[in-house]
């Protein structure tokens, strides 16, 4: 009997290795795949039967017999037909969870290399045009049009150009880059080889965070296995050292160059003077992994899906306090509420959802009142937030938003590269302001007194303290907004520049957590 069991880090963390060993011991032909992306059914075992893959999950090592005779209580039926998978539009993750990630044969049998072959039969400009026509925008955070970035590098005149893949994936609640690298590494390799052909680059780097040992191993092995297929293009892996800011593209380039990861001032753009001073394409894993589909199936097929100027699909990652956490690839336009409550099934704790943070630690918090927001770069920007790398972290009503705002400032102060003052100093002052707000909120209410001289004495004493800080909520929130303004417009990169998003969204949508009266809810019409 052939069974499929994921070797993805998340599946292994849930016990997939022990389960795989138990099925091997029972004489099964075990194929280790990537993850399908629904963690509540992991470890998932799929038994091949009459062209279908019948799923069981979660499964324990002791369950081998009942899985094989079909009587196991967690029998899920044909996995592809489960609503969680049937509802998706898997362009980028079409193979993930299905194939053996390190089998060249499997990859070729599932449309692999078709995009690269098509690209290499075209002149570079035509490849860049196809990426432009697809409407693909950077999936790493900023949403910048990928084709326009590639055009700048193609037009730059230089003997050496580079393709750099940003696999630092530092955002909280995100794991799509990791899942793709572990579950379909050849797809990323193919995307990078296409980029190399499109802009005239001969060598590429994949910068992976050190916290991803499985992805590092999978990429290294896949690069060795496919070296001949992608030649003369060559690739190597570089491993990060745990700094969030090294996911920022210019700090990442410094890190590859062997320097301490610090943000560079722009201009020059990395596209013109990037790695080792040469023209460089730097793209997120998901941007590059979307490219084989675009070249194989056509830019129109990709652009046909989406919403407004957000074309194609987004691999959304549901994490935090959510019942059905996992990866859900879908065309832009689905609402936040459909994702959190429909697909995610609400909180894992069963308590009401209080807020979701979208786009990692620099993303805004949204209350359920804003759940009709469509997943779209422009709609999110207009609502004071960002899509970022499409990580959604769900929180229930036990959340204290003032503490979350403080955490955002603290995170920025810890992770700041230190090069610019608004980020380095502003975040530290931000923590202090929020500490005062929280102290004021939690302070016991003043005891009313009928001794008028007491109040008089206090006022007199205070007025003689020249550096007295007005710790009142209004003064402190004004200070906080001023500080956020300075960070937003004065920081060198989006670390300091976007930290105001979580801070101000918490303050604006949840003022009651800061000690202010709760906002009056507008009556529904
Ligand atoms: N982009 C990523 O792809 N992965 C990251 O982990 C990442 N971390 C970032 C951290 C900070 C502090 C900032 C300011 C940006 C980060 N970015 C990250 C965005 C990159 O700077 C850059 O926009 C991206 O690599 C461009 O690729 P794309 O156009 O394909 O999205």
Coordinates of N, CA and C in Angstrom, one line a residue, residues 80-253:
X80 N -8.5 16.0 -1.6 CA -8.7 17.2 -2.5 C -10.1 17.7 -2.4
X81 N -11.1 16.8 -2.0 CA -12.5 17.2 -2.0 C -12.9 17.9 -0.7
X82 N -12.0 17.9 0.3 CA -12.3 18.6 1.6 C -12.5 20.1 1.3
X83 N -13.6 20.7 1.9 CA -13.9 22.1 1.6 C -12.7 23.0 1.8
X84 N -11.8 22.8 2.7 CA -10.6 23.6 2.9 C -9.7 23.6 1.7
X85 N -9.7 22.5 1.0 CA -8.8 22.5 -0.2 C -9.6 22.8 -1.5
X86 N -10.8 22.2 -1.5 CA -11.6 22.4 -2.7 C -11.9 23.9 -3.0
X87 N -12.0 24.7 -1.9 CA -12.3 26.1 -2.1 C -11.1 27.0 -2.5
X88 N -9.9 26.4 -2.6 CA -8.7 27.2 -2.9 C -8.5 27.3 -4.4
X89 N -7.6 28.3 -4.7 CA -7.1 28.5 -6.1 C -5.6 28.3 -6.0
X90 N -5.2 27.1 -6.1 CA -3.7 26.9 -5.9 C -2.9 27.0 -7.2
X91 N -2.4 28.3 -7.4 CA -1.5 28.5 -8.5 C -0.1 28.2 -8.1
X92 N 0.3 28.8 -7.0 CA 1.7 28.7 -6.5 C 1.9 27.4 -5.8
X93 N 0.9 27.0 -5.0 CA 1.1 25.8 -4.1 C 0.4 24.6 -4.7
X94 N 0.2 24.6 -6.1 CA -0.5 23.5 -6.7 C 0.2 22.1 -6.4
X95 N 1.5 22.0 -6.3 CA 2.1 20.7 -6.0 C 2.4 20.5 -4.6
X96 N 2.3 21.5 -3.8 CA 2.8 21.4 -2.4 C 1.8 20.4 -1.6
X97 N 2.4 19.4 -1.0 CA 1.6 18.4 -0.2 C 1.2 17.2 -1.1
X98 N 1.5 17.4 -2.4 CA 1.1 16.3 -3.3 C 2.3 15.5 -3.8
X99 N 3.4 16.2 -4.2 CA 4.6 15.5 -4.7 C 5.6 15.3 -3.7
X100 N 6.6 14.4 -4.0 CA 7.8 14.2 -3.3 C 8.7 15.4 -3.6
X101 N 8.9 16.3 -2.6 CA 9.6 17.6 -3.0 C 10.9 17.4 -3.6
X102 N 11.6 16.3 -3.4 CA 13.0 16.2 -4.0 C 13.0 15.2 -5.1
X103 N 11.9 14.9 -5.7 CA 11.9 14.0 -6.9 C 11.8 14.8 -8.2
X104 N 12.8 14.8 -8.9 CA 12.8 15.5 -10.2 C 11.8 14.9 -11.1
X105 N 11.6 13.6 -11.0 CA 10.6 13.0 -11.9 C 9.2 13.5 -11.5
X106 N 8.9 13.5 -10.2 CA 7.6 14.0 -9.7 C 7.3 15.4 -10.2
X107 N 8.4 16.2 -10.1 CA 8.2 17.6 -10.5 C 7.9 17.8 -11.9
X108 N 8.7 17.0 -12.8 CA 8.4 17.1 -14.2 C 7.0 16.6 -14.6
X109 N 6.6 15.5 -13.9 CA 5.3 14.9 -14.1 C 4.1 15.9 -13.7
X110 N 4.4 16.9 -12.9 CA 3.4 17.8 -12.5 C 3.6 19.2 -13.0
X111 N 3.9 19.3 -14.3 CA 4.0 20.6 -15.0 C 5.3 21.3 -14.7
X112 N 6.3 20.6 -14.0 CA 7.5 21.3 -13.6 C 8.3 21.6 -14.9
X113 N 9.1 22.7 -14.8 CA 10.0 23.2 -15.8 C 9.3 23.7 -17.1
X114 N 8.0 23.7 -17.1 CA 7.3 24.2 -18.3 C 7.5 25.7 -18.5
X115 N 7.5 26.4 -17.3 CA 7.6 27.8 -17.3 C 9.0 28.2 -17.8
X116 N 10.0 27.5 -17.3 CA 11.4 27.8 -17.6 C 11.7 27.5 -19.1
X117 N 11.1 26.4 -19.6 CA 11.3 26.1 -21.0 C 10.6 27.2 -21.9
X118 N 9.5 27.6 -21.5 CA 8.8 28.6 -22.3 C 9.6 29.9 -22.2
X119 N 10.1 30.3 -21.0 CA 10.8 31.5 -20.9 C 12.1 31.5 -21.8
X120 N 12.8 30.4 -21.7 CA 14.1 30.4 -22.5 C 13.9 30.3 -24.0
X121 N 12.6 30.1 -24.4 CA 12.3 30.1 -25.8 C 12.0 31.5 -26.2
X122 N 11.9 32.4 -25.3 CA 11.5 33.8 -25.5 C 12.7 34.8 -25.3
X123 N 12.7 35.9 -26.0 CA 13.7 36.9 -25.6 C 13.4 37.5 -24.2
X124 N 14.5 37.9 -23.5 CA 14.3 38.4 -22.1 C 13.1 39.5 -22.0
X125 N 13.1 40.4 -22.9 CA 12.1 41.5 -22.8 C 10.6 40.9 -22.8
X126 N 10.4 39.8 -23.6 CA 9.1 39.2 -23.6 C 8.8 38.5 -22.3
X127 N 9.8 38.0 -21.6 CA 9.5 37.4 -20.3 C 9.1 38.5 -19.3
X128 N 9.9 39.6 -19.3 CA 9.6 40.7 -18.4 C 8.1 41.2 -18.7
X129 N 7.8 41.3 -20.0 CA 6.5 41.8 -20.4 C 5.4 40.8 -19.8
X130 N 5.7 39.5 -19.9 CA 4.7 38.6 -19.4 C 4.5 38.8 -17.9
X131 N 5.5 39.0 -17.1 CA 5.4 39.2 -15.7 C 4.7 40.5 -15.4
X132 N 4.9 41.5 -16.2 CA 4.2 42.8 -16.1 C 2.7 42.6 -16.4
X133 N 2.4 41.8 -17.4 CA 1.0 41.6 -17.8 C 0.2 40.8 -16.8
X134 N 1.0 40.0 -16.1 CA 0.3 39.1 -15.0 C -0.2 40.0 -13.9
X135 N 0.4 41.2 -13.7 CA 0.0 42.0 -12.6 C 0.6 41.6 -11.3
X136 N 1.5 40.7 -11.3 CA 2.2 40.2 -10.1 C 2.8 41.3 -9.3
X137 N 2.5 41.4 -8.0 CA 3.1 42.4 -7.2 C 3.9 41.7 -6.0
X138 N 4.9 42.3 -5.5 CA 5.8 41.7 -4.5 C 5.0 41.2 -3.4
X139 N 5.2 39.9 -3.1 CA 4.5 39.2 -2.0 C 5.3 39.3 -0.6
X140 N 6.4 40.0 -0.6 CA 7.2 40.1 0.6 C 6.7 41.2 1.6
X141 N 5.9 42.1 1.1 CA 5.4 43.1 1.9 C 4.9 44.4 1.2
X142 N 5.8 44.9 0.4 CA 5.5 46.2 -0.2 C 4.5 46.2 -1.4
X143 N 4.4 45.1 -2.0 CA 3.4 45.0 -3.1 C 3.8 45.7 -4.4
X144 N 5.2 45.9 -4.5 CA 5.7 46.6 -5.7 C 5.6 45.7 -6.9
X145 N 5.2 46.3 -8.1 CA 5.0 45.4 -9.3 C 6.3 44.7 -9.7
X146 N 6.3 43.4 -9.7 CA 7.5 42.6 -10.0 C 8.1 42.9 -11.4
X147 N 7.2 43.0 -12.4 CA 7.7 43.2 -13.7 C 8.4 44.5 -13.9
X148 N 8.0 45.5 -13.2 CA 8.7 46.9 -13.3 C 10.1 46.8 -12.7
X149 N 10.2 46.1 -11.5 CA 11.5 45.9 -10.9 C 12.4 45.1 -11.9
X150 N 11.9 44.1 -12.5 CA 12.7 43.3 -13.4 C 13.2 44.1 -14.6
X151 N 12.3 45.0 -15.1 CA 12.6 45.9 -16.2 C 13.8 46.8 -15.9
X152 N 13.8 47.3 -14.7 CA 14.9 48.2 -14.3 C 16.2 47.4 -14.3
X153 N 16.2 46.2 -13.9 CA 17.5 45.4 -13.9 C 17.8 45.0 -15.3
X154 N 16.8 44.6 -16.1 CA 17.1 44.2 -17.5 C 17.8 45.4 -18.2
X155 N 17.3 46.6 -18.0 CA 17.8 47.8 -18.7 C 19.1 48.3 -18.1
X156 N 19.5 47.8 -16.9 CA 20.8 48.3 -16.4 C 21.9 47.6 -17.1
X157 N 23.0 48.3 -17.4 CA 24.1 47.7 -18.2 C 25.2 47.3 -17.2
X158 N 25.5 46.0 -17.2 CA 26.6 45.6 -16.3 C 27.0 44.2 -16.7
X159 N 28.3 43.8 -16.3 CA 28.8 42.5 -16.6 C 28.2 41.4 -15.7
X160 N 27.9 41.9 -14.5 CA 27.4 40.9 -13.5 C 26.1 41.5 -12.9
X161 N 25.0 40.6 -12.9 CA 23.8 40.9 -12.2 C 23.4 39.7 -11.3
X162 N 22.6 40.0 -10.3 CA 22.2 38.9 -9.4 C 20.7 38.8 -9.2
X163 N 20.3 37.6 -8.9 CA 18.9 37.3 -8.4 C 19.0 37.0 -6.9
X164 N 18.3 37.7 -6.1 CA 18.4 37.4 -4.6 C 16.9 37.0 -4.2
X165 N 16.8 35.9 -3.6 CA 15.5 35.5 -3.0 C 15.5 35.8 -1.5
X166 N 14.5 36.6 -1.1 CA 14.3 36.9 0.3 C 13.5 35.8 0.9
X167 N 14.1 34.9 1.7 CA 13.5 33.9 2.4 C 13.7 34.0 3.9
X168 N 13.7 35.3 4.3 CA 14.0 35.6 5.7 C 12.7 35.4 6.6
X169 N 11.6 35.5 5.9 CA 10.2 35.3 6.5 C 10.2 35.5 8.0
X170 N 10.4 36.8 8.4 CA 10.4 37.2 9.8 C 9.1 37.5 10.4
X171 N 8.0 37.7 9.6 CA 6.7 38.2 10.1 C 6.1 37.1 11.0
X172 N 5.5 37.6 12.1 CA 4.8 36.7 13.0 C 3.6 36.1 12.2
X173 N 3.4 34.8 12.5 CA 2.2 34.2 11.9 C 2.4 33.9 10.4
X174 N 3.6 33.9 9.9 CA 3.7 33.5 8.5 C 4.6 32.3 8.3
X175 N 4.3 31.5 7.3 CA 5.0 30.3 7.1 C 5.0 29.8 5.7
X176 N 4.4 30.6 4.8 CA 4.2 30.2 3.4 C 5.5 30.0 2.7
X177 N 6.5 30.9 2.9 CA 7.8 30.7 2.3 C 8.4 29.4 2.7
X178 N 8.3 29.1 4.0 CA 8.9 27.8 4.5 C 8.2 26.6 3.9
X179 N 6.9 26.7 3.9 CA 6.1 25.6 3.3 C 6.5 25.3 1.9
X180 N 6.6 26.4 1.1 CA 7.0 26.2 -0.3 C 8.4 25.6 -0.5
X181 N 9.3 26.2 0.3 CA 10.7 25.7 0.1 C 10.8 24.2 0.6
X182 N 10.1 23.8 1.6 CA 10.1 22.4 2.0 C 9.3 21.5 1.1
X183 N 8.2 22.1 0.6 CA 7.2 21.2 -0.1 C 7.4 21.2 -1.6
X184 N 8.0 22.2 -2.2 CA 8.1 22.3 -3.6 C 9.4 23.2 -4.0
X185 N 10.6 22.8 -3.5 CA 11.7 23.6 -3.7 C 12.1 23.9 -5.2
X186 N 11.8 22.9 -6.1 CA 12.1 23.2 -7.5 C 11.3 24.3 -8.1
X187 N 10.1 24.6 -7.5 CA 9.3 25.7 -8.0 C 10.0 27.0 -7.8
X188 N 10.6 27.2 -6.6 CA 11.4 28.4 -6.4 C 12.6 28.5 -7.3
X189 N 13.3 27.4 -7.4 CA 14.5 27.3 -8.3 C 14.1 27.7 -9.7
X190 N 13.0 27.1 -10.2 CA 12.5 27.5 -11.6 C 12.2 28.9 -11.7
X191 N 11.5 29.5 -10.7 CA 11.2 30.9 -10.7 C 12.5 31.8 -10.8
X192 N 13.5 31.4 -10.0 CA 14.7 32.2 -10.0 C 15.5 32.0 -11.3
X193 N 15.5 30.8 -11.9 CA 16.1 30.6 -13.2 C 15.4 31.5 -14.3
X194 N 14.1 31.6 -14.2 CA 13.4 32.4 -15.2 C 13.8 33.9 -15.0
X195 N 13.9 34.3 -13.7 CA 14.3 35.7 -13.4 C 15.7 35.9 -14.0
X196 N 16.6 35.0 -13.8 CA 17.9 35.1 -14.4 C 17.9 35.3 -15.9
X197 N 17.1 34.5 -16.6 CA 17.0 34.7 -18.0 C 16.4 36.0 -18.4
X198 N 15.4 36.4 -17.6 CA 14.7 37.7 -18.0 C 15.5 38.9 -17.8
X199 N 16.4 38.9 -16.8 CA 17.2 40.2 -16.6 C 18.7 40.1 -17.0
X200 N 19.1 38.8 -17.3 CA 20.5 38.7 -17.7 C 21.4 38.4 -16.5
X201 N 20.9 37.7 -15.5 CA 21.7 37.4 -14.3 C 22.2 35.9 -14.4
X202 N 23.4 35.7 -14.0 CA 23.9 34.3 -14.0 C 23.9 33.6 -12.7
X203 N 23.7 34.3 -11.6 CA 23.9 33.7 -10.3 C 22.8 34.2 -9.3
X204 N 22.4 33.3 -8.5 CA 21.4 33.7 -7.5 C 21.7 33.3 -6.1
X205 N 21.2 34.0 -5.1 CA 21.3 33.6 -3.7 C 19.9 33.5 -3.1
X206 N 19.8 32.5 -2.2 CA 18.5 32.3 -1.5 C 18.9 32.6 0.0
X207 N 18.4 33.7 0.5 CA 18.7 34.0 1.9 C 17.7 33.5 2.8
X208 N 18.0 32.4 3.6 CA 17.0 31.8 4.4 C 17.3 32.0 5.9
X209 N 16.3 32.2 6.7 CA 16.5 32.4 8.1 C 17.0 31.1 8.8
X210 N 17.9 31.2 9.8 CA 18.5 30.1 10.4 C 17.5 29.2 11.1
X211 N 16.3 29.8 11.4 CA 15.3 29.1 12.2 C 14.6 28.0 11.3
X212 N 15.0 28.0 10.0 CA 14.3 27.1 9.1 C 15.3 26.0 8.6
X213 N 15.8 25.1 9.5 CA 16.7 24.1 9.1 C 16.2 23.1 8.0
X214 N 14.9 22.8 8.1 CA 14.4 21.9 7.0 C 14.4 22.5 5.7
X215 N 14.0 23.8 5.6 CA 14.0 24.5 4.4 C 15.4 24.7 3.8
X216 N 16.3 25.0 4.7 CA 17.7 25.1 4.2 C 18.2 23.8 3.6
X217 N 18.0 22.7 4.3 CA 18.4 21.4 3.8 C 17.7 21.1 2.5
X218 N 16.4 21.3 2.4 CA 15.6 21.0 1.2 C 16.1 21.8 0.0
X219 N 16.4 23.1 0.2 CA 16.8 24.0 -0.9 C 18.2 23.5 -1.3
X220 N 19.1 23.2 -0.4 CA 20.5 22.8 -0.8 C 20.4 21.5 -1.6
X221 N 19.6 20.6 -1.2 CA 19.5 19.3 -1.9 C 18.9 19.5 -3.3
X222 N 17.9 20.4 -3.3 CA 17.2 20.6 -4.6 C 18.1 21.3 -5.6
X223 N 18.9 22.3 -5.0 CA 19.8 23.0 -5.9 C 20.8 22.0 -6.6
X224 N 21.3 21.1 -5.7 CA 22.3 20.1 -6.2 C 21.6 19.2 -7.3
X225 N 20.4 18.8 -7.0 CA 19.7 17.9 -7.9 C 19.4 18.5 -9.3
X226 N 19.1 19.8 -9.2 CA 18.6 20.5 -10.5 C 19.7 21.3 -11.2
X227 N 20.9 21.2 -10.7 CA 22.0 22.1 -11.2 C 22.1 22.0 -12.7
X228 N 22.0 20.8 -13.2 CA 22.1 20.6 -14.7 C 20.9 21.2 -15.4
X229 N 19.7 21.0 -14.8 CA 18.5 21.5 -15.5 C 18.5 23.0 -15.6
X230 N 19.0 23.7 -14.7 CA 18.9 25.2 -14.7 C 20.2 25.8 -15.3
X231 N 21.3 25.0 -15.5 CA 22.5 25.5 -16.1 C 22.2 26.3 -17.3
X232 N 23.0 27.4 -17.6 CA 24.2 27.9 -16.9 C 23.9 28.7 -15.7
X233 N 22.6 28.9 -15.3 CA 22.3 29.6 -14.1 C 22.7 28.8 -12.9
X234 N 23.2 29.5 -11.9 CA 23.7 28.8 -10.7 C 23.1 29.5 -9.4
X235 N 23.0 28.7 -8.4 CA 22.3 29.2 -7.1 C 23.1 28.7 -5.9
X236 N 23.0 29.5 -4.9 CA 23.5 29.1 -3.6 C 22.6 29.6 -2.4
X237 N 22.7 28.9 -1.3 CA 21.9 29.3 -0.1 C 22.8 30.1 0.9
X238 N 22.3 31.1 1.4 CA 22.9 31.9 2.5 C 22.0 31.8 3.7
X239 N 22.6 31.7 4.9 CA 21.7 31.5 6.1 C 21.8 32.7 7.0
X240 N 20.7 33.3 7.4 CA 20.7 34.4 8.3 C 21.1 34.1 9.7
X241 N 21.0 35.1 10.5 CA 21.5 34.9 11.9 C 20.5 35.5 12.9
X242 N 19.2 35.5 12.5 CA 18.2 35.8 13.5 C 17.8 37.3 13.7
X243 N 18.1 38.2 12.7 CA 17.8 39.6 12.9 C 16.5 39.8 12.0
X244 N 15.5 40.4 12.6 CA 14.3 40.7 11.8 C 14.6 41.7 10.7
X245 N 15.4 42.6 11.0 CA 15.7 43.7 10.0 C 16.5 43.2 8.8
X246 N 17.1 42.0 8.9 CA 17.8 41.4 7.7 C 16.8 40.9 6.7
X247 N 15.5 41.0 6.9 CA 14.5 40.7 5.9 C 14.3 42.0 5.1
X248 N 14.7 43.1 5.6 CA 14.6 44.3 4.8 C 15.7 44.2 3.7
X249 N 15.3 44.5 2.5 CA 16.1 44.1 1.3 C 17.5 44.6 1.3
X250 N 17.7 45.9 1.7 CA 19.1 46.4 1.7 C 20.0 45.8 2.8
X251 N 19.3 45.7 4.0 CA 20.1 45.0 5.1 C 20.4 43.6 4.8
X252 N 19.5 42.9 4.0 CA 19.7 41.6 3.6 C 21.0 41.5 2.7
X253 N 21.1 42.5 1.8 CA 22.2 42.5 0.9 C 23.5 42.7 1.6

